[in-house]
XYZ file of C-alpha atoms in Angstrom:
523
model
C 25.625 1.654 -15.319
C 29.152 1.054 -14.055
C 30.258 -2.268 -12.630
C 30.643 -0.729 -9.165
C 27.335 1.145 -9.220
C 24.622 0.034 -6.762
C 21.783 -2.153 -8.066
C 19.411 0.811 -7.868
C 21.363 2.749 -10.493
C 19.178 0.989 -13.076
C 16.446 3.508 -12.161
C 18.496 6.627 -12.859
C 17.938 8.785 -15.958
C 20.726 8.771 -18.509
C 23.605 10.958 -17.415
C 22.722 10.808 -13.706
C 25.359 9.310 -11.426
C 24.493 7.613 -8.119
C 26.576 10.251 -6.346
C 24.236 12.925 -7.763
C 21.242 11.506 -5.874
C 20.269 13.326 -2.663
C 17.362 11.610 -0.935
C 17.490 14.077 1.959
C 16.908 17.113 -0.249
C 14.652 19.494 1.693
C 15.575 17.930 5.068
C 11.916 17.450 6.072
C 8.574 17.166 4.322
C 7.648 20.803 5.095
C 11.068 21.892 3.880
C 10.565 20.128 0.545
C 6.958 21.313 0.241
C 7.601 24.985 0.884
C 10.411 24.976 -1.668
C 8.127 23.386 -4.287
C 5.396 25.945 -3.561
C 7.852 28.841 -3.874
C 9.096 27.576 -7.247
C 5.704 28.177 -8.901
C 3.100 29.704 -6.552
C 0.426 29.990 -9.245
C 0.407 26.360 -10.352
C -2.416 24.032 -9.278
C -1.411 21.767 -6.396
C -4.784 20.096 -5.682
C -7.970 19.699 -7.670
C -11.289 17.912 -7.171
C -14.032 16.419 -9.333
C -16.312 19.405 -8.765
C -13.826 21.784 -10.354
C -12.149 23.099 -7.213
C -8.529 24.067 -7.851
C -6.072 24.989 -5.093
C -2.899 26.788 -6.095
C 0.459 26.203 -4.454
C 0.277 29.665 -2.869
C -3.192 28.996 -1.472
C -2.139 25.615 -0.123
C 0.824 27.213 1.617
C -1.424 29.863 3.177
C -4.162 27.454 4.269
C -1.770 24.905 5.761
C 0.007 27.704 7.630
C -3.297 28.825 9.128
C -4.073 25.194 10.074
C -0.710 24.905 11.818
C -1.423 28.056 13.839
C -4.834 26.730 14.870
C -3.277 23.569 16.237
C -0.855 25.725 18.214
C -3.647 27.987 19.461
C -5.421 24.866 20.766
C -2.387 24.150 22.933
C -0.619 21.512 20.821
C 3.165 21.571 20.814
C 5.668 19.863 18.483
C 5.644 16.117 19.015
C 1.969 15.948 19.998
C -0.161 13.503 18.026
C -3.050 14.226 15.675
C -5.281 11.272 14.814
C -6.677 11.985 11.331
C -9.637 9.896 10.186
C -11.305 11.483 7.181
C -12.360 10.826 3.614
C -10.085 12.294 0.973
C -10.734 16.006 0.525
C -8.896 19.317 0.217
C -9.745 20.010 3.872
C -8.225 16.684 4.976
C -5.012 17.395 3.037
C -4.807 20.879 4.593
C -5.343 19.460 8.089
C -2.632 16.862 7.460
C 0.005 19.148 5.982
C -0.792 21.829 8.571
C -0.037 19.348 11.330
C 3.341 18.537 9.776
C 4.167 22.234 9.437
C 3.392 22.632 13.159
C 5.841 19.838 14.030
C 3.067 17.446 15.049
C 2.917 13.694 14.485
C -0.043 12.427 12.450
C -1.735 9.066 13.036
C -3.834 8.273 9.929
C -6.877 6.056 10.457
C -9.444 4.444 8.167
C -12.671 6.490 8.405
C -14.663 3.286 7.931
C -13.440 1.736 11.181
C -16.403 0.684 13.336
C -16.697 2.587 16.632
C -15.091 -0.146 18.743
C -12.029 -0.425 16.479
C -11.725 3.346 16.258
C -11.865 3.606 20.042
C -9.094 1.001 20.415
C -6.883 2.907 17.993
C -7.545 6.180 19.781
C -6.612 4.615 23.104
C -3.396 3.162 21.644
C -2.342 6.334 19.799
C -3.061 8.727 22.687
C -3.635 11.760 20.423
C -3.906 15.334 21.656
C -6.568 15.974 19.013
C -8.755 13.814 16.777
C -9.655 15.176 13.350
C -12.590 13.177 12.005
C -15.423 13.399 9.492
C -19.035 14.152 10.340
C -20.390 13.470 13.769
C -17.630 11.064 14.760
C -15.402 13.795 16.191
C -18.120 15.154 18.463
C -19.207 11.664 19.511
C -15.755 10.624 20.691
C -15.469 10.077 24.434
C -12.564 12.070 25.811
C -9.661 9.781 26.665
C -8.081 12.489 28.777
C -8.416 16.160 29.598
C -6.031 17.196 26.802
C -7.804 15.377 23.961
C -9.780 17.554 21.571
C -11.973 16.612 18.619
C -12.681 18.534 15.441
C -13.609 18.174 11.784
C -11.085 18.352 8.901
C -11.919 22.048 8.524
C -10.535 22.509 12.067
C -13.448 24.893 12.679
C -13.737 23.795 16.301
C -10.179 24.885 17.095
C -9.215 28.474 18.029
C -8.683 30.735 15.043
C -5.544 32.540 16.142
C -2.271 31.481 17.644
C 1.158 32.923 18.086
C 4.644 31.861 19.024
C 4.771 28.926 16.576
C 7.756 28.595 14.269
C 6.491 26.961 11.098
C 8.353 24.186 9.285
C 10.862 23.589 12.071
C 10.701 19.772 12.040
C 14.053 18.009 11.803
C 14.818 14.952 9.646
C 14.723 12.655 12.691
C 11.398 13.957 14.042
C 8.469 11.553 13.711
C 6.050 12.705 11.023
C 3.689 9.717 11.015
C 2.712 6.810 13.192
C 0.985 4.282 10.965
C -0.605 1.188 12.425
C 0.096 -1.838 10.246
C -2.832 -3.368 8.427
C -2.876 -6.505 10.561
C -3.439 -8.986 7.693
C -1.944 -11.755 9.843
C -2.633 -10.553 13.366
C -2.503 -7.571 15.717
C -1.210 -4.296 14.212
C 1.865 -2.473 15.493
C 2.618 1.240 15.517
C 5.167 2.245 12.872
C 6.871 5.629 13.515
C 8.099 7.140 10.252
C 10.470 10.091 10.395
C 10.576 13.014 7.999
C 13.818 11.555 6.645
C 12.169 8.159 5.984
C 9.257 9.686 4.096
C 11.341 12.184 2.165
C 13.867 9.548 1.040
C 11.125 7.313 -0.329
C 9.278 10.158 -2.060
C 12.487 11.319 -3.750
C 13.304 7.743 -4.776
C 10.054 7.249 -6.707
C 10.196 10.813 -8.053
C 13.535 9.976 -9.639
C 12.729 6.416 -10.713
C 9.345 7.258 -12.246
C 10.487 10.504 -13.903
C 7.919 12.523 -11.913
C 7.872 16.221 -12.932
C 5.808 19.343 -12.130
C 3.988 18.808 -15.428
C 2.409 15.572 -14.145
C -1.156 15.272 -12.900
C -1.868 12.247 -10.689
C -5.359 10.734 -10.494
C -5.197 10.169 -6.724
C -8.006 7.736 -5.971
C -6.236 5.829 -3.186
C -7.211 6.495 0.445
C -4.957 8.824 2.384
C -4.897 6.716 5.550
C -2.521 4.236 3.908
C 1.078 4.662 2.729
C 0.256 3.977 -0.926
C -2.033 6.980 -1.208
C -0.374 9.187 1.394
C 3.341 8.376 1.359
C 3.595 7.740 -2.379
C 0.738 9.554 -4.118
C 0.325 12.711 -2.042
C 3.907 13.174 -0.834
C 5.319 12.497 -4.297
C 2.976 14.975 -5.959
C 3.556 17.746 -3.433
C 7.355 17.574 -3.217
C 7.631 17.315 -7.001
C 5.366 20.289 -7.593
C 2.886 18.156 -9.541
C -0.910 18.237 -9.273
C -2.888 15.733 -7.203
C -6.388 15.215 -8.640
C -8.428 14.016 -5.641
C -11.308 11.626 -6.354
C -12.915 8.501 -4.885
C -12.161 5.433 -6.958
C -14.384 4.011 -9.648
C -13.559 3.108 -13.254
C -15.628 6.129 -14.249
C -13.731 8.612 -12.056
C -10.401 7.317 -13.333
C -11.539 7.660 -16.937
C -12.871 11.165 -16.206
C -9.584 12.211 -14.608
C -7.684 10.952 -17.646
C -10.068 12.868 -19.911
C -9.185 15.987 -17.877
C -5.461 15.515 -18.362
C -4.278 13.031 -15.713
C -0.891 11.650 -16.738
C -0.470 9.154 -13.887
C -2.645 6.692 -11.964
C -1.636 4.586 -8.961
C -3.878 1.696 -7.949
C -4.127 -1.681 -6.280
C -4.875 -4.903 -8.205
C -8.574 -4.867 -7.263
C -8.854 -1.412 -8.871
C -7.227 -2.652 -12.069
C -9.509 -5.679 -12.056
C -12.560 -3.400 -11.885
C -11.208 -1.172 -14.640
C -10.528 -4.188 -16.859
C -14.057 -5.501 -16.278
C -15.746 -2.132 -16.794
C -15.121 -1.624 -20.475
C -13.078 1.510 -19.710
C -9.661 -0.106 -19.793
C -8.862 1.697 -23.036
C -8.775 5.014 -21.183
C -5.498 3.970 -19.538
C -3.741 4.281 -22.896
C -3.479 8.064 -22.451
C -1.476 7.802 -19.218
C 2.252 8.380 -19.034
C 2.465 5.925 -16.141
C 0.189 3.421 -14.406
C 1.511 1.899 -11.164
C 0.217 -1.047 -9.135
C 1.147 -2.024 -5.590
C 0.032 -2.998 -2.060
C -0.787 -6.541 -3.237
C 0.514 -8.811 -6.031
C -0.745 -7.978 -9.529
C -1.643 -11.288 -11.209
C 0.212 -11.781 -14.487
C -3.067 -12.493 -16.390
C -4.447 -9.136 -15.227
C -1.239 -7.372 -16.292
C -1.675 -8.962 -19.736
C -5.353 -7.999 -19.929
C -4.575 -4.358 -19.148
C -1.851 -4.286 -21.777
C -4.044 -5.958 -24.374
C -6.931 -3.579 -23.719
C -4.976 -0.336 -23.508
C -1.373 -0.822 -24.549
C -0.437 0.269 -21.005
C 2.303 -1.785 -19.328
C 1.467 -1.422 -15.640
C 4.532 -0.805 -13.489
C 4.434 -3.027 -10.408
C 6.374 -2.027 -7.304
C 6.857 -3.312 -3.761
C 6.949 -1.634 -0.386
C 5.640 -1.884 3.132
C 4.597 0.437 5.928
C 7.921 0.136 7.762
C 9.972 1.082 4.709
C 7.561 2.936 2.407
C 8.881 2.104 -1.108
C 11.555 -0.554 -1.675
C 11.564 -2.014 -5.169
C 10.121 -1.100 -8.563
C 10.025 -2.321 -12.105
C 11.997 0.080 -14.295
C 10.350 3.065 -15.950
C 12.675 2.605 -18.901
C 13.062 -1.065 -19.656
C 10.971 -4.196 -19.332
C 8.162 -4.113 -16.791
C 8.084 -7.814 -16.193
C 4.726 -9.303 -15.115
C 4.894 -11.208 -11.844
C 8.009 -9.398 -10.652
C 8.595 -6.156 -8.749
C 11.874 -5.218 -10.407
C 14.936 -3.685 -8.777
C 15.711 -1.848 -5.502
C 14.830 1.849 -5.606
C 17.454 4.582 -5.139
C 19.039 4.398 -1.686
C 17.727 0.906 -0.911
C 20.078 -1.968 -0.105
C 18.453 -5.386 -0.421
C 19.625 -8.911 0.208
C 18.023 -12.348 0.284
C 18.804 -14.277 3.448
C 18.437 -18.035 3.226
C 16.226 -19.674 5.847
C 16.502 -23.196 7.281
C 13.562 -24.348 5.136
C 15.409 -23.397 1.943
C 13.434 -20.246 1.214
C 14.944 -16.752 1.251
C 13.688 -13.684 3.114
C 14.018 -10.123 1.856
C 16.113 -7.986 4.190
C 16.666 -4.272 3.585
C 18.308 -1.161 4.901
C 18.409 2.455 3.810
C 17.248 5.973 4.729
C 13.631 4.953 4.140
C 13.636 2.220 6.831
C 12.309 2.847 10.339
C 14.586 2.509 13.342
C 12.075 0.487 15.336
C 8.430 0.043 16.257
C 6.464 2.226 18.615
C 7.321 1.403 22.230
C 9.826 -1.151 20.805
C 6.994 -3.633 20.277
C 8.624 -6.323 18.119
C 11.683 -4.208 17.258
C 14.285 -6.747 18.384
C 12.779 -9.505 16.237
C 12.407 -7.201 13.231
C 16.120 -6.451 12.786
C 19.119 -8.688 12.268
C 22.162 -8.368 14.494
C 23.940 -6.408 11.745
C 21.102 -3.919 11.315
C 19.043 -5.185 8.366
C 15.246 -4.991 8.550
C 13.552 -8.358 8.160
C 10.544 -7.847 5.902
C 9.036 -11.290 6.427
C 8.557 -11.551 2.649
C 10.013 -14.462 0.702
C 11.493 -13.891 -2.735
C 13.855 -14.997 -5.472
C 15.990 -13.134 -8.015
C 15.669 -13.853 -11.711
C 18.958 -14.450 -13.507
C 18.998 -10.814 -14.656
C 18.215 -9.320 -11.249
C 14.428 -8.897 -11.226
C 12.952 -9.640 -7.806
C 9.908 -11.905 -7.522
C 7.881 -11.996 -4.298
C 6.924 -15.550 -3.379
C 4.788 -14.766 -0.352
C 5.004 -14.084 3.363
C 7.131 -16.267 5.626
C 4.162 -16.665 7.957
C 1.976 -17.692 5.011
C 4.334 -20.378 3.719
C 2.629 -23.768 3.808
C 4.784 -26.759 4.740
C 2.974 -29.960 3.827
C 4.649 -33.330 4.129
C 7.999 -31.550 4.334
C 7.445 -29.614 1.093
C 7.170 -25.831 0.815
C 4.126 -24.376 -0.910
C 3.855 -20.676 -1.729
C 0.165 -19.656 -1.669
C 0.665 -17.128 -4.464
C 1.813 -19.800 -6.909
C -1.335 -21.865 -6.321
C -3.533 -18.762 -6.450
C -2.167 -17.763 -9.847
C -2.962 -21.216 -11.257
C -6.519 -21.014 -9.942
C -7.001 -17.444 -11.190
C -6.184 -18.629 -14.706
C -9.372 -20.764 -14.609
C -12.346 -18.968 -16.256
C -14.683 -20.021 -13.459
C -12.710 -18.220 -10.725
C -13.109 -14.535 -9.884
C -11.028 -14.439 -6.692
C -9.088 -16.945 -4.631
C -7.020 -17.206 -1.470
C -4.890 -20.190 -0.466
C -3.923 -21.000 3.135
C -2.497 -23.867 5.131
C -4.705 -25.741 7.605
C -3.445 -28.073 10.346
C -3.222 -31.768 9.475
C -2.204 -34.674 11.704
C -0.883 -36.551 8.697
C 0.808 -33.809 6.681
C 1.519 -31.082 9.245
C -0.474 -28.736 7.014
C -2.626 -29.213 3.961
C -3.424 -26.737 1.213
C -6.881 -25.153 1.375
C -8.361 -22.918 -1.328
C -11.105 -20.337 -0.792
C -12.701 -19.600 -4.152
C -15.151 -16.922 -5.294
C -16.850 -18.227 -8.463
C -16.955 -16.067 -11.570
C -20.721 -15.688 -11.580
C -22.358 -12.312 -12.185
C -24.903 -12.883 -9.422
C -22.533 -14.417 -6.885
C -22.855 -11.497 -4.456
C -26.617 -11.820 -4.335
C -27.040 -15.524 -3.706
C -25.818 -18.332 -1.572
C -23.495 -20.880 -3.108
C -25.497 -23.980 -3.991
C -24.051 -27.389 -3.050
C -24.322 -28.617 -6.649
C -22.345 -25.592 -7.829
C -19.712 -26.321 -5.201
C -19.279 -29.939 -6.232
C -19.145 -29.084 -9.932
C -16.700 -26.205 -9.545
C -14.333 -27.903 -7.113
C -14.205 -31.038 -9.251
C -13.326 -28.911 -12.255
C -10.697 -26.969 -10.311
C -9.198 -30.159 -8.935
C -8.665 -31.426 -12.461
C -7.329 -28.027 -13.542
C -4.703 -28.105 -10.788
C -3.793 -31.733 -11.506
C -2.570 -30.665 -14.953
C -0.633 -27.659 -13.695
C 0.701 -28.355 -10.192
C 2.704 -31.115 -8.572
C 0.554 -33.182 -6.225
C 1.723 -31.684 -2.911
C 0.860 -28.153 -4.106
C -2.706 -29.023 -5.066
C -5.511 -28.038 -2.675
C -6.925 -30.905 -0.646
C -9.665 -28.763 0.826
C -12.012 -26.436 -1.062
C -14.218 -23.619 0.192
C -16.527 -21.918 -2.307
C -17.401 -18.540 -0.827
C -19.025 -15.248 -1.817
C -16.063 -13.027 -0.912
C -12.455 -13.055 0.242
C -11.738 -10.937 3.336
C -9.411 -8.089 2.407
C -8.191 -4.935 4.061
C -8.794 -1.475 2.607
C -5.876 -1.796 0.163
C -6.895 -5.199 -1.155
C -4.513 -7.420 0.806
C -5.943 -10.796 1.723
C -6.546 -11.162 5.464
C -5.579 -14.813 5.589
C -5.928 -15.135 9.346
C -9.698 -14.665 8.896
C -10.072 -17.461 6.355
C -9.673 -20.731 8.259
C -12.941 -21.701 9.995
C -12.634 -21.806 13.775
C -13.450 -25.506 13.867
C -11.003 -26.287 11.076
C -13.756 -27.544 8.782
C -15.329 -26.215 5.617
C -18.919 -25.038 5.551
C -19.087 -25.215 1.766
C -17.375 -28.394 0.711
C -14.253 -30.552 0.693
C -12.487 -32.558 -1.941
């Protein structure tokens, strides 16, 4: 790497110059997809656990038919399709068909309860809702133009004409993703074809993705990790996506059938490590973790059990992928590595002495839907404010310290929840933990820890008071040996589970009891 090369040049294969990198190659997702299909029409693009295999040529044909059905139903480029379905070949066809028709897709968790689903539908204002089972037919019409159908699109007209396929431009909106809302109300994030393509090319290059790869795609397709990284990366590369719901058994089975890559979240890796099937990961070319911090002890356990050094990366809905540990080089536990190709990243010091990650690049959105929060999200010179706090190691590795909104300031001192959580997770009696700040007249905030005990029957019983006293006393002493006093929890909550969203991120705003007191114990 030359002295004037960008920081992301560390991810480039030997002999590749930064000037050789074209993150706009294909212009749009359909443009990149159709080129990949044409390169090898007979290769398998999608496969399922039951032995179904869809070739590139078949996927091109089926998605083209889907696009024409949307058009026959009266949809025009720019209209919105709300897609809420379990992962399946039909769901992928419905999704890609919408993009080929120039439509904007709004992915939604199929497990949303009716009230939450109705709120999302009202906010997104889709022309059609594509949903599993009876949900589509049960939807109340929000307007005369709204239709409802299953992922097979069988309720839409079969024939249409006058549609020009694959005409989307780089600046057209491909997706509107509603943020997970781990700290409050979600916002609509419009991602252009250029945003999504730039990020998919960046990880394709950095992770040495080739058409020979087969990805065990067990992540849900309503979130950017599964959709924007797993599916998009596979399809534009010409690789195979092996669709399966997650379990340690399905991952092991996919690897037995030739999977070379697996992308997961830390809770998935925790389950694999605890299942006795961790050794199966040794056959993978690449195992990636993201969407939430991967605890260093878990990284070590995976490596010890399989020899697999999990590659941790960092991204967010508004930017897709931002930073990654190197494919070639040290994958350092507890860090997320270096900016990906095309990404500019800086740390901006805050008045409290911490530093916020700010980024810009072709992968970054221009603003939120309806400009909700856009002004606050960007600096005056055009950098996107991630809200994440971080530090650089002396050799350039980036370490995420937590969210700015999650930072605890107690007695004038800054406490990063993640640091305290990692200390508690190293205790053998702790299965899960979340640390938050609670209001205090004396300290401003105090540190509170919500702990799930490492008991095999914890999900089936209530937490006994004697267990609470014993465990919290032990943890208090554990922290006293490992943390300065102001970082140690002053309040303990022993609970049966930590509230998380679908991708495993802690929903901290749901943790503090409404009355500010613990129902399971204090120390």
